[in-house]
Amino acid sequence: MKRTQSSNRLVQWIDDRLPIFSYADQNVIAYPTPKNLNYWWNYGSIAGIILVIMLVTGIFLAMNYQPNADIAFASVERIVRDVNYGWLLRYLHMNGATMFFIVVYIHMFRGLYFGSYKAPREILWMVGVTIYVAMMATAFMGYVLPWGQMSFWGATVITNLFSAIPVIGDYIVVWIWGGFSVDLPTINRFFVWHYLLPMILVMLVVVHLWALHVHKSSNPLGIDIKTPQDMMPFHPFYTIKDLYGLGLFMIVYLFFVFFYPNFFGEADNYIPANPMVTPPHILPEWYFLPFYAILRAIPDKLGGVIVMFSGVLILYVLPWLDTSKVRSATFRPVFKQLFWIFVADCLFLGWLGARPADGIYLWLGRAATFYYFFHFMVLLPLVGKLEKPKPLPSSIYEEVAKKCRAKED
Amino acid sequence: MTDNPTNTPEEMDGDRRDFLLISTTTLGVAGVAMAAWPFIHSINPAKDVLALASTEVDLSAVEVGQAITVMWRGKPVFIRHRTAEEIQSAEKVDVGELRDPQTDADRVQKPEWLIAVGVCTHLGCIPSGQSLGDNRGEYGGWFCPCHGSVYDTSGRIRKGPAPFNLAVPPYTFTDDTTIMIG
């Protein structure tokens, strides 16, 4: 362990016993980062900051929220109407969830495009997928808490997915509910999980960063760091770049918070939960729509649930499905096109998830679902073998220098 | 600095960078401080809580010598319809010998009605003395069972550890027999 560079005696004394200063220096200040990171590398830090915003707004919302089926809906309305700045806390939290998913999806597609999941960063990627799964569980349970119609029926539909499990499915669902329907015990335990899971999420993020700092960030060229010339200290170069990106992101986020706070929500969720009436158009939050489309594409209860969960879990084995040794799509002409087709397929699935589940939409959903898995299970392994990648640059430093010279000319 | 003719371009740039760093940091700290306020303020009493901050009490059924306790802002308020002797004993006290000097006239709007917050000023217990059988202490007012503070018929501290008299809440007589506390 390196000693701290500070000449302050107190800093040295503390650092000798608890090396927080040298740790911060190695991991934040002098932390070596590839010189050529572009703005797609901003989304990791933005995601981390939204997580903090979600935690802080969530903690303060919890101080006024009542996890009781009889008064939960009224307590959320009280937060918005009576609690000082309660409307701000709630809309920051609601829209924060949406922004969290947008940012994490961009972060994930960044990884897909630039091959960030490849050796030696497989575990880093898998921890990231786990974070994503934990996020989905947290978001789902959070959506149940306001106890509107969409909350109630979303909870009913999603928990009923587990009834597809053969033999013990019905018992599992009753166990999850703590009763014979989504009711008082359900909202109480969902509140506990919604509060607990983010703490686990924070720990997963620490593990994610731990793994990241072993082999450092990947980069747009996808080639390894070879010499110190390939790198820059994280501070001030990337702290400033991250802050700039954060500023732009906050403008978008706060635009929705202040002007269109319910843009991403469903009007039906302002109707108190009614176990006797299902709303005519029941659909999940937008960030679940692609998986919802996959679920509905399969004409079998158990099959649909299995395929839907596979759609997420297949990401865990992605590092071994992609057989190409070249990381960045920049040097993979065929993969690059397939990547954008895959992005389009995901967006298309999302669009289909919000359409009614019959007629032409059903068949389009099946085609898009088929292609989703075809991309992972057939195209990725084959293209890696058949494609002829472009020649890779010899070093990050040379490419950066070449670009600088081109700019000067 | 600028009047130093030996400044090199690097040093000039250093000044500019210092300015940028300090102004950016200042703006950032100010922004976070302003963003913190909604969070801090959100756990202050909400509007529905403030709306319950006043209590109306009908006194017409309280006989002379009787006392009632009403709830105001989550705390008990003692209302005692004092007898002539109680008023007299409260008024004749030498203010100079009191721990928290206050005349009886300062503590009541109408001498027959003593209205005080029923929370001992020592550590927040509720003194006894509202019911006729209660221990009212040697001054005929209230006696706090927790640590033995003794209050007189004006709710003033006379003995024991409490530092102040029982607080008089803000109240107004909306008519002869009705008060609005708060």
Coordinates of C-alpha atoms in Angstrom, one line a residue:
Chain A
M1 CA 0.0 0.0 0.0
K2 CA 1.4 3.3 -1.1
R3 CA 1.7 6.1 1.6
T4 CA -0.3 9.3 1.2
Q5 CA 1.5 12.1 -0.5
S6 CA 0.1 14.7 1.9
S7 CA 2.7 16.5 4.1
N8 CA 0.0 17.2 6.8
R9 CA 0.9 15.3 10.0
L10 CA -2.7 14.6 11.0
V11 CA -3.5 13.2 7.5
Q12 CA -0.4 11.0 7.8
W13 CA -1.3 9.8 11.3
I14 CA -4.8 8.8 10.2
D15 CA -3.7 7.3 7.0
D16 CA -1.2 5.1 8.8
R17 CA -4.0 3.6 10.8
L18 CA -6.9 3.8 8.4
P19 CA -5.6 4.4 4.8
I20 CA -8.6 6.4 3.6
F21 CA -6.5 9.2 2.1
S22 CA -4.2 6.9 0.1
Y23 CA -7.2 4.8 -0.8
A24 CA -9.1 7.9 -2.2
D25 CA -5.9 9.0 -4.0
Q26 CA -5.5 5.6 -5.7
N27 CA -9.2 5.1 -6.6
V28 CA -10.5 8.6 -7.3
I29 CA -7.8 11.2 -7.6
A30 CA -4.8 9.6 -9.3
Y31 CA -6.8 6.6 -10.5
P32 CA -5.5 5.8 -13.9
T33 CA -8.1 6.0 -16.6
P34 CA -7.8 5.5 -20.4
K35 CA -7.3 8.8 -22.2
N36 CA -9.9 8.1 -24.9
L37 CA -13.1 7.6 -22.9
N38 CA -16.1 9.3 -24.7
Y39 CA -19.4 10.5 -23.3
W40 CA -20.9 7.0 -23.3
W41 CA -18.6 6.4 -20.3
N42 CA -20.5 9.1 -18.3
Y43 CA -23.5 6.9 -17.6
G44 CA -21.9 4.8 -14.9
S45 CA -21.3 7.8 -12.7
I46 CA -24.7 9.3 -13.4
A47 CA -26.3 6.0 -12.4
G48 CA -24.4 6.1 -9.1
I49 CA -25.6 9.6 -8.4
I50 CA -29.2 8.8 -9.2
L51 CA -28.9 5.9 -6.8
V52 CA -27.9 8.4 -4.1
I53 CA -30.8 10.7 -5.1
M54 CA -33.2 7.7 -4.9
L55 CA -31.9 6.7 -1.5
V56 CA -32.1 10.2 0.0
T57 CA -35.6 11.1 -1.4
G58 CA -36.8 7.5 -0.5
I59 CA -35.6 7.9 3.1
F60 CA -37.4 11.2 3.5
L61 CA -40.6 9.9 1.8
A62 CA -40.6 6.9 4.1
M63 CA -40.8 9.4 7.0
N64 CA -44.3 10.2 5.9
Y65 CA -45.5 7.1 4.0
Q66 CA -47.8 4.6 5.7
P67 CA -47.4 1.0 4.5
N68 CA -50.9 0.0 5.3
A69 CA -53.4 -0.9 2.7
D70 CA -56.2 1.2 4.3
I71 CA -54.2 4.5 4.3
A72 CA -51.3 4.0 1.9
F73 CA -53.0 5.8 -1.0
A74 CA -54.1 8.7 1.2
S75 CA -50.7 9.0 2.8
V76 CA -49.1 9.4 -0.6
E77 CA -51.6 12.1 -1.5
R78 CA -50.9 13.7 1.9
I79 CA -47.2 13.7 1.0
V80 CA -48.0 15.6 -2.2
R81 CA -50.5 18.0 -0.8
D82 CA -49.6 18.6 2.9
V83 CA -46.0 17.7 3.6
N84 CA -43.6 20.6 3.0
Y85 CA -42.0 20.0 -0.4
G86 CA -43.5 16.5 -0.4
W87 CA -44.5 16.9 -4.0
L88 CA -40.8 17.6 -4.9
L89 CA -39.6 14.5 -3.0
R90 CA -42.2 12.3 -4.6
Y91 CA -41.7 13.5 -8.1
L92 CA -37.9 13.3 -7.8
H93 CA -38.3 9.7 -6.6
M94 CA -40.9 8.7 -9.3
N95 CA -39.0 10.3 -12.2
G96 CA -35.7 9.2 -10.6
A97 CA -36.8 5.6 -11.1
T98 CA -37.4 6.3 -14.8
M99 CA -34.2 8.2 -15.2
F100 CA -32.3 5.4 -13.4
F101 CA -33.5 2.9 -15.9
I102 CA -32.8 5.1 -18.9
V103 CA -29.3 5.7 -17.7
V104 CA -28.7 2.0 -16.8
Y105 CA -30.0 0.9 -20.2
I106 CA -27.6 3.3 -22.0
H107 CA -24.8 2.1 -19.7
M108 CA -25.7 -1.6 -20.6
F109 CA -25.9 -0.9 -24.4
R110 CA -22.6 0.9 -24.1
G111 CA -21.2 -2.3 -22.7
L112 CA -22.7 -4.3 -25.5
Y113 CA -21.4 -2.1 -28.2
F114 CA -17.9 -1.7 -26.9
G115 CA -17.6 -5.3 -25.7
S116 CA -17.0 -4.2 -22.1
Y117 CA -18.2 -7.7 -20.9
K118 CA -15.3 -9.5 -22.4
A119 CA -12.3 -11.0 -20.7
P120 CA -11.0 -10.0 -18.2
R121 CA -14.2 -8.1 -17.1
E122 CA -16.8 -11.0 -17.1
I123 CA -17.5 -10.8 -13.4
L124 CA -17.7 -7.0 -13.5
W125 CA -20.4 -7.5 -16.2
M126 CA -22.2 -10.2 -14.2
V127 CA -22.3 -8.1 -11.0
G128 CA -23.8 -5.4 -13.2
V129 CA -26.5 -7.7 -14.4
T130 CA -27.2 -8.6 -10.8
I131 CA -27.5 -4.9 -10.0
Y132 CA -30.0 -4.6 -12.9
V133 CA -32.1 -7.5 -11.6
A134 CA -32.1 -6.0 -8.1
M135 CA -33.1 -2.7 -9.6
M136 CA -36.1 -4.3 -11.3
A137 CA -37.3 -6.0 -8.1
T138 CA -36.9 -2.7 -6.2
A139 CA -38.7 -0.7 -8.9
F140 CA -41.6 -3.2 -9.0
M141 CA -42.1 -3.1 -5.3
G142 CA -41.8 0.7 -5.2
Y143 CA -44.5 0.9 -7.8
V144 CA -46.9 -1.1 -5.6
L145 CA -46.5 1.3 -2.6
P146 CA -48.8 4.2 -3.7
W147 CA -51.6 1.5 -3.7
G148 CA -53.4 2.8 -6.8
Q149 CA -55.2 0.6 -9.4
M150 CA -52.0 0.1 -11.4
S151 CA -50.0 -0.7 -8.2
F152 CA -52.5 -3.3 -7.1
W153 CA -53.0 -5.0 -10.4
G154 CA -49.3 -4.8 -11.3
A155 CA -48.6 -6.5 -8.0
T156 CA -51.3 -9.1 -8.7
V157 CA -50.1 -9.9 -12.2
I158 CA -46.3 -10.0 -11.4
T159 CA -46.7 -12.1 -8.2
N160 CA -49.0 -14.5 -10.2
L161 CA -46.0 -15.2 -12.5
F162 CA -44.8 -17.5 -9.8
S163 CA -48.0 -19.5 -9.9
A164 CA -46.7 -20.9 -13.2
I165 CA -44.2 -23.0 -11.2
P166 CA -45.4 -26.6 -11.3
V167 CA -46.9 -28.2 -8.2
I168 CA -45.8 -25.6 -5.6
G169 CA -46.6 -22.4 -7.6
D170 CA -49.9 -21.7 -5.8
Y171 CA -48.3 -22.1 -2.4
I172 CA -45.4 -19.8 -3.4
V173 CA -47.8 -17.1 -4.4
V174 CA -49.8 -17.3 -1.2
W175 CA -46.5 -17.2 0.7
I176 CA -45.4 -14.1 -1.2
W177 CA -48.8 -12.4 -0.5
G178 CA -49.1 -13.5 3.1
G179 CA -52.8 -14.1 2.4
F180 CA -55.1 -15.2 -0.4
S181 CA -54.8 -12.0 -2.4
V182 CA -52.6 -9.0 -2.6
D183 CA -53.5 -7.2 0.6
L184 CA -52.4 -5.6 3.8
P185 CA -49.5 -8.1 4.6
T186 CA -48.3 -7.8 1.0
I187 CA -47.9 -4.0 1.0
N188 CA -46.2 -4.2 4.4
R189 CA -43.6 -6.7 3.3
F190 CA -43.1 -5.0 -0.1
F191 CA -42.3 -1.7 1.8
V192 CA -39.7 -3.5 3.8
W193 CA -38.1 -5.1 0.7
H194 CA -38.3 -1.8 -1.1
Y195 CA -36.3 -0.2 1.7
L196 CA -33.9 -3.1 2.1
L197 CA -33.0 -3.9 -1.5
P198 CA -31.5 -0.5 -2.2
M199 CA -29.0 -1.1 0.6
I200 CA -28.1 -4.4 -1.0
L201 CA -27.9 -2.5 -4.3
V202 CA -25.3 -0.1 -2.8
M203 CA -23.2 -3.1 -1.7
L204 CA -23.5 -4.6 -5.2
V205 CA -22.3 -1.2 -6.6
V206 CA -19.3 -1.4 -4.3
V207 CA -18.5 -4.9 -5.6
H208 CA -19.1 -3.6 -9.2
L209 CA -16.5 -0.8 -8.6
W210 CA -14.1 -3.2 -6.9
A211 CA -14.1 -5.4 -10.0
L212 CA -13.9 -2.3 -12.2
H213 CA -10.8 -1.1 -10.5
V214 CA -8.9 -4.3 -10.9
H215 CA -8.6 -4.1 -14.7
K216 CA -9.7 -0.4 -15.0
S217 CA -12.3 1.0 -17.4
S218 CA -12.6 -0.5 -20.9
N219 CA -12.4 2.1 -23.7
P220 CA -13.9 2.9 -27.1
L221 CA -11.0 1.3 -28.9
G222 CA -11.3 -1.9 -26.8
I223 CA -7.6 -2.4 -26.6
D224 CA -5.7 -2.9 -23.4
I225 CA -3.9 -0.2 -21.5
K226 CA -0.2 -0.9 -22.2
T227 CA 1.9 2.1 -21.0
P228 CA 1.3 4.9 -18.6
Q229 CA 1.0 7.1 -21.7
D230 CA -2.3 5.5 -22.4
M231 CA -3.8 6.8 -19.2
M232 CA -4.8 10.0 -17.4
P233 CA -5.5 10.6 -13.7
F234 CA -9.2 10.4 -13.0
H235 CA -9.1 13.8 -11.3
P236 CA -9.5 16.5 -12.6
F237 CA -10.1 15.2 -16.2
Y238 CA -12.9 12.7 -15.7
T239 CA -14.4 14.3 -12.6
I240 CA -15.0 17.4 -14.8
K241 CA -16.2 15.4 -17.7
D242 CA -18.6 13.4 -15.4
L243 CA -19.8 16.6 -13.8
Y244 CA -20.5 18.2 -17.2
G245 CA -22.5 15.1 -18.2
L246 CA -24.3 15.2 -14.9
G247 CA -25.3 18.8 -15.4
L248 CA -26.9 18.0 -18.8
F249 CA -28.6 14.9 -17.3
M250 CA -30.0 16.9 -14.4
I251 CA -31.6 19.4 -16.9
V252 CA -33.5 16.6 -18.5
Y253 CA -34.4 14.9 -15.2
L254 CA -35.6 18.1 -13.5
F255 CA -37.5 19.2 -16.6
F256 CA -39.7 16.2 -16.1
V257 CA -39.9 16.7 -12.3
F258 CA -41.0 20.3 -12.6
F259 CA -43.0 20.4 -15.8
Y260 CA -44.3 16.9 -16.6
P261 CA -44.0 14.9 -13.3
N262 CA -46.6 12.3 -14.4
F263 CA -45.4 11.9 -18.0
F264 CA -44.0 8.4 -17.4
G265 CA -46.8 7.3 -15.1
E266 CA -50.3 5.9 -15.6
A267 CA -53.4 8.0 -14.9
D268 CA -55.1 4.9 -13.5
N269 CA -52.7 4.9 -10.6
Y270 CA -54.5 7.9 -9.1
I271 CA -57.5 5.7 -8.6
P272 CA -57.3 3.9 -5.2
A273 CA -56.7 0.2 -5.4
N274 CA -59.9 -1.8 -5.9
P275 CA -59.6 -5.6 -5.7
M276 CA -63.0 -5.9 -7.4
V277 CA -62.2 -4.1 -10.7
T278 CA -59.3 -4.5 -13.1
P279 CA -58.5 -1.5 -15.2
P280 CA -59.1 -2.1 -19.0
H281 CA -55.5 -1.5 -20.1
I282 CA -53.1 -2.9 -17.6
L283 CA -49.5 -2.5 -18.4
P284 CA -46.3 -2.3 -16.4
E285 CA -43.9 0.7 -16.2
W286 CA -42.2 1.4 -19.5
Y287 CA -38.9 -0.1 -18.4
F288 CA -40.5 -3.5 -18.2
L289 CA -42.3 -3.4 -21.5
P290 CA -39.9 -5.3 -23.6
F291 CA -40.0 -8.3 -21.2
Y292 CA -43.8 -7.9 -20.9
A293 CA -43.9 -8.3 -24.7
I294 CA -41.8 -11.4 -24.5
L295 CA -44.1 -12.8 -21.8
R296 CA -47.2 -12.3 -23.9
A297 CA -45.6 -13.6 -27.1
I298 CA -45.4 -17.2 -25.7
P299 CA -48.8 -19.0 -25.7
D300 CA -48.1 -21.0 -22.6
K301 CA -48.2 -19.8 -19.0
L302 CA -45.0 -21.6 -17.7
G303 CA -43.2 -21.2 -21.0
G304 CA -43.9 -17.4 -21.1
V305 CA -42.5 -16.9 -17.6
I306 CA -39.4 -19.0 -18.4
V307 CA -38.7 -17.2 -21.7
M308 CA -39.2 -13.8 -20.1
F309 CA -36.8 -14.5 -17.2
S310 CA -34.4 -16.0 -19.7
G311 CA -34.4 -12.7 -21.6
V312 CA -32.8 -11.1 -18.5
L313 CA -30.7 -14.1 -17.4
I314 CA -29.1 -14.6 -20.8
L315 CA -27.1 -11.5 -20.1
Y316 CA -25.1 -13.5 -17.5
V317 CA -23.7 -15.8 -20.1
L318 CA -23.2 -13.1 -22.7
P319 CA -19.4 -13.1 -22.2
W320 CA -19.2 -16.7 -23.4
L321 CA -21.8 -16.4 -26.2
D322 CA -19.8 -13.7 -27.9
T323 CA -16.8 -15.6 -29.4
S324 CA -15.0 -12.6 -30.9
K325 CA -11.7 -11.6 -29.2
V326 CA -12.1 -8.0 -30.5
R327 CA -14.0 -5.9 -28.0
S328 CA -15.1 -2.7 -29.7
A329 CA -17.7 -2.7 -32.4
T330 CA -15.7 0.0 -34.1
F331 CA -13.5 -2.8 -35.6
R332 CA -16.3 -5.3 -36.1
P333 CA -18.2 -4.3 -39.3
V334 CA -20.8 -7.0 -39.2
F335 CA -21.3 -7.0 -35.4
K336 CA -21.8 -3.2 -35.5
Q337 CA -24.8 -3.6 -37.8
L338 CA -26.2 -6.4 -35.8
F339 CA -25.8 -4.3 -32.7
W340 CA -28.1 -1.6 -34.1
I341 CA -30.6 -4.1 -35.3
F342 CA -30.6 -5.6 -31.8
V343 CA -31.2 -2.1 -30.3
A344 CA -34.1 -1.6 -32.7
D345 CA -35.5 -5.0 -31.8
C346 CA -35.4 -4.1 -28.1
L347 CA -37.2 -0.8 -28.7
F348 CA -39.7 -2.6 -30.9
L349 CA -40.4 -5.1 -28.1
G350 CA -40.9 -2.2 -25.8
W351 CA -43.4 -0.6 -28.2
L352 CA -45.2 -3.9 -28.6
G353 CA -45.4 -4.4 -24.8
A354 CA -47.7 -1.4 -24.6
R355 CA -50.0 -2.6 -27.5
P356 CA -53.0 -4.9 -27.0
A357 CA -52.0 -8.5 -27.0
D358 CA -53.9 -9.8 -30.0
G359 CA -54.0 -9.9 -33.8
I360 CA -50.9 -8.6 -35.7
Y361 CA -49.2 -7.4 -32.5
L362 CA -49.1 -11.0 -31.2
W363 CA -47.2 -12.2 -34.3
L364 CA -44.9 -9.2 -34.4
G365 CA -44.2 -9.9 -30.7
R366 CA -43.3 -13.5 -31.5
A367 CA -41.0 -12.4 -34.3
A368 CA -39.2 -9.8 -32.2
T369 CA -38.9 -12.3 -29.3
F370 CA -37.4 -14.9 -31.6
Y371 CA -34.9 -12.4 -33.0
Y372 CA -33.9 -11.3 -29.4
F373 CA -32.8 -14.8 -28.6
F374 CA -31.5 -15.4 -32.1
H375 CA -29.1 -12.5 -31.7
F376 CA -27.6 -13.9 -28.5
M377 CA -27.7 -17.6 -29.2
V378 CA -26.9 -17.8 -32.9
L379 CA -25.6 -14.5 -34.3
L380 CA -23.1 -13.6 -31.6
P381 CA -21.3 -17.0 -31.5
L382 CA -21.3 -17.3 -35.3
V383 CA -20.3 -13.7 -36.2
G384 CA -17.4 -13.9 -33.8
K385 CA -16.1 -16.8 -35.8
L386 CA -16.9 -15.7 -39.3
E387 CA -16.4 -12.0 -39.3
K388 CA -13.0 -10.5 -40.3
P389 CA -12.3 -7.6 -37.9
K390 CA -10.5 -4.4 -39.0
P391 CA -6.9 -4.0 -37.8
L392 CA -6.6 -2.8 -34.3
P393 CA -4.6 0.3 -33.5
S394 CA -1.3 -0.4 -31.6
S395 CA -2.0 1.8 -28.6
I396 CA -4.5 4.2 -27.1
Y397 CA -1.8 6.9 -26.9
E398 CA -1.1 6.8 -30.6
E399 CA -4.7 7.0 -31.6
V400 CA -5.3 9.9 -29.3
A401 CA -2.2 11.7 -30.6
K402 CA -3.3 11.1 -34.2
K403 CA -6.7 12.6 -33.5
C404 CA -5.1 15.7 -31.9
R405 CA -2.8 16.2 -34.8
A406 CA -5.8 15.9 -37.2
K407 CA -7.6 18.5 -35.2
E408 CA -4.7 20.9 -35.3
D409 CA -4.3 20.7 -39.1
Chain B
M1 CA -0.8 39.6 -8.5
T2 CA -1.5 41.2 -11.8
D3 CA 0.8 44.1 -11.0
N4 CA 3.8 41.7 -10.8
P5 CA 5.6 42.1 -14.1
T6 CA 7.5 38.8 -13.7
N7 CA 4.4 36.6 -14.1
T8 CA 4.9 33.9 -16.6
P9 CA 2.0 32.7 -18.8
E10 CA 1.8 29.5 -16.7
E11 CA 1.3 31.5 -13.5
M12 CA -1.4 33.6 -15.2
D13 CA -3.1 30.4 -16.2
G14 CA -2.7 29.2 -12.6
D15 CA -4.7 32.2 -11.4
R16 CA -7.4 31.6 -13.9
R17 CA -7.6 28.0 -12.9
D18 CA -7.8 28.9 -9.2
F19 CA -10.6 31.3 -10.0
L20 CA -12.5 28.6 -11.9
L21 CA -12.0 26.0 -9.2
I22 CA -13.1 28.3 -6.4
S23 CA -16.1 29.7 -8.2
T24 CA -17.2 26.2 -9.3
T25 CA -16.8 24.8 -5.9
T26 CA -18.7 27.7 -4.3
L27 CA -21.5 27.4 -6.8
G28 CA -21.6 23.6 -6.2
V29 CA -21.7 24.0 -2.4
A30 CA -24.4 26.7 -2.6
G31 CA -26.4 24.4 -5.0
V32 CA -26.2 21.4 -2.6
A33 CA -27.1 23.6 0.3
M34 CA -30.2 24.9 -1.5
A35 CA -31.2 21.4 -2.6
A36 CA -30.9 20.3 1.0
W37 CA -33.6 22.7 2.3
P38 CA -36.6 20.8 0.8
F39 CA -35.4 17.7 2.5
I40 CA -34.9 19.4 5.9
H41 CA -38.2 21.3 5.6
S42 CA -40.1 18.1 4.6
I43 CA -39.9 16.7 8.2
N44 CA -41.2 20.0 9.8
P45 CA -44.9 19.9 10.7
A46 CA -47.0 19.4 7.5
K47 CA -49.9 21.5 6.6
D48 CA -52.5 19.0 8.0
V49 CA -50.6 19.0 11.3
L50 CA -50.5 22.8 11.5
A51 CA -54.3 22.8 10.7
L52 CA -54.9 21.0 13.9
A53 CA -52.8 23.4 15.9
S54 CA -55.7 25.2 17.6
T55 CA -58.4 23.7 19.8
E56 CA -61.8 25.2 20.7
V57 CA -63.1 24.4 24.2
D58 CA -66.6 25.0 25.6
L59 CA -66.3 26.0 29.3
S60 CA -70.0 26.3 30.1
A61 CA -70.3 22.9 31.8
V62 CA -67.2 23.3 34.1
E63 CA -68.4 24.1 37.6
V64 CA -66.5 26.2 40.1
G65 CA -63.8 24.0 41.7
Q66 CA -63.8 21.6 38.8
A67 CA -61.0 21.1 36.4
I68 CA -60.8 19.6 32.9
T69 CA -58.0 18.5 30.7
V70 CA -58.1 19.1 26.9
M71 CA -55.7 18.1 24.2
W72 CA -53.8 20.8 22.3
R73 CA -51.0 20.0 19.9
G74 CA -50.7 16.6 21.4
K75 CA -50.3 17.9 24.9
P76 CA -52.7 18.2 27.9
V77 CA -53.9 21.7 28.8
F78 CA -55.3 22.1 32.3
I79 CA -58.3 24.3 32.6
R80 CA -59.3 24.9 36.3
H81 CA -62.4 26.9 37.3
R82 CA -60.9 28.3 40.4
T83 CA -62.8 28.9 43.7
A84 CA -62.6 32.3 45.4
E85 CA -60.1 30.9 47.9
E86 CA -57.9 29.6 45.2
I87 CA -57.9 32.9 43.4
Q88 CA -57.2 34.7 46.7
S89 CA -54.3 32.4 47.6
A90 CA -52.8 32.9 44.1
E91 CA -53.0 36.6 44.3
K92 CA -51.6 37.2 47.8
V93 CA -48.3 35.5 47.1
D94 CA -45.2 37.8 47.4
V95 CA -43.9 37.7 43.8
G96 CA -40.3 38.3 45.1
E97 CA -40.1 34.9 46.8
L98 CA -41.0 33.0 43.6
R99 CA -38.5 31.0 41.6
D100 CA -40.1 32.2 38.3
P101 CA -41.6 35.5 39.4
Q102 CA -45.0 36.2 37.8
T103 CA -48.1 37.8 39.3
D104 CA -51.4 35.8 39.1
A105 CA -52.8 38.6 36.9
D106 CA -50.1 38.0 34.4
R107 CA -51.1 34.4 34.0
V108 CA -54.9 34.7 33.6
Q109 CA -57.3 36.6 31.4
K110 CA -60.3 36.1 33.7
P111 CA -59.3 35.3 37.3
E112 CA -61.7 32.4 37.7
W113 CA -60.2 30.5 34.7
L114 CA -56.6 29.3 35.0
I115 CA -55.4 27.8 31.7
A116 CA -52.0 26.2 31.6
V117 CA -50.1 23.6 29.6
G118 CA -50.1 20.5 31.9
V119 CA -46.5 19.5 31.3
C120 CA -44.1 19.8 34.1
T121 CA -41.3 22.2 33.1
H122 CA -38.7 19.8 34.7
L123 CA -38.7 16.8 32.4
G124 CA -42.1 16.7 30.8
C125 CA -44.3 14.5 33.1
I126 CA -48.0 15.4 33.7
P127 CA -48.5 16.7 37.2
S128 CA -51.5 15.3 39.2
G129 CA -54.1 17.6 40.7
Q130 CA -56.8 17.7 38.1
S131 CA -59.2 15.4 39.9
L132 CA -60.5 16.1 43.4
G133 CA -58.9 13.0 45.0
D134 CA -55.4 13.8 43.5
N135 CA -52.4 14.9 45.5
R136 CA -52.3 18.7 44.7
G137 CA -49.2 19.4 46.7
E138 CA -48.9 21.7 49.7
Y139 CA -49.9 24.8 47.7
G140 CA -53.2 23.4 46.5
G141 CA -52.3 23.4 42.8
W142 CA -50.5 20.5 41.2
F143 CA -47.9 17.9 42.2
C144 CA -45.6 16.2 39.8
P145 CA -45.2 12.5 40.7
C146 CA -42.0 12.1 38.8
H147 CA -39.6 14.3 40.7
G148 CA -41.8 16.1 43.2
S149 CA -42.3 19.6 41.7
V150 CA -45.0 21.5 43.5
Y151 CA -47.2 24.1 41.7
D152 CA -49.6 26.6 43.3
T153 CA -53.1 27.4 42.3
S154 CA -51.7 29.8 39.6
G155 CA -49.6 26.9 38.2
R156 CA -46.4 28.6 39.4
I157 CA -43.5 26.5 40.6
R158 CA -43.1 26.6 44.4
K159 CA -40.9 23.6 45.3
G160 CA -39.0 20.8 43.6
P161 CA -36.6 20.7 40.7
A162 CA -38.7 22.3 37.9
P163 CA -37.2 25.7 36.8
F164 CA -40.3 27.5 35.4
N165 CA -44.0 27.9 36.0
L166 CA -46.5 25.8 33.9
A167 CA -46.6 27.5 30.5
V168 CA -49.7 29.6 29.7
P169 CA -50.8 28.8 26.1
P170 CA -52.0 31.5 23.8
Y171 CA -55.8 31.6 24.0
T172 CA -58.7 34.0 23.5
F173 CA -62.2 34.0 24.8
T174 CA -64.4 33.8 21.6
D175 CA -67.4 34.4 23.9
D176 CA -68.1 34.2 27.6
T177 CA -67.9 30.5 27.9
T178 CA -65.7 29.5 24.9
I179 CA -62.0 29.7 24.4
M180 CA -59.8 29.1 21.4
I181 CA -56.4 27.7 22.4
G182 CA -53.6 28.3 19.8

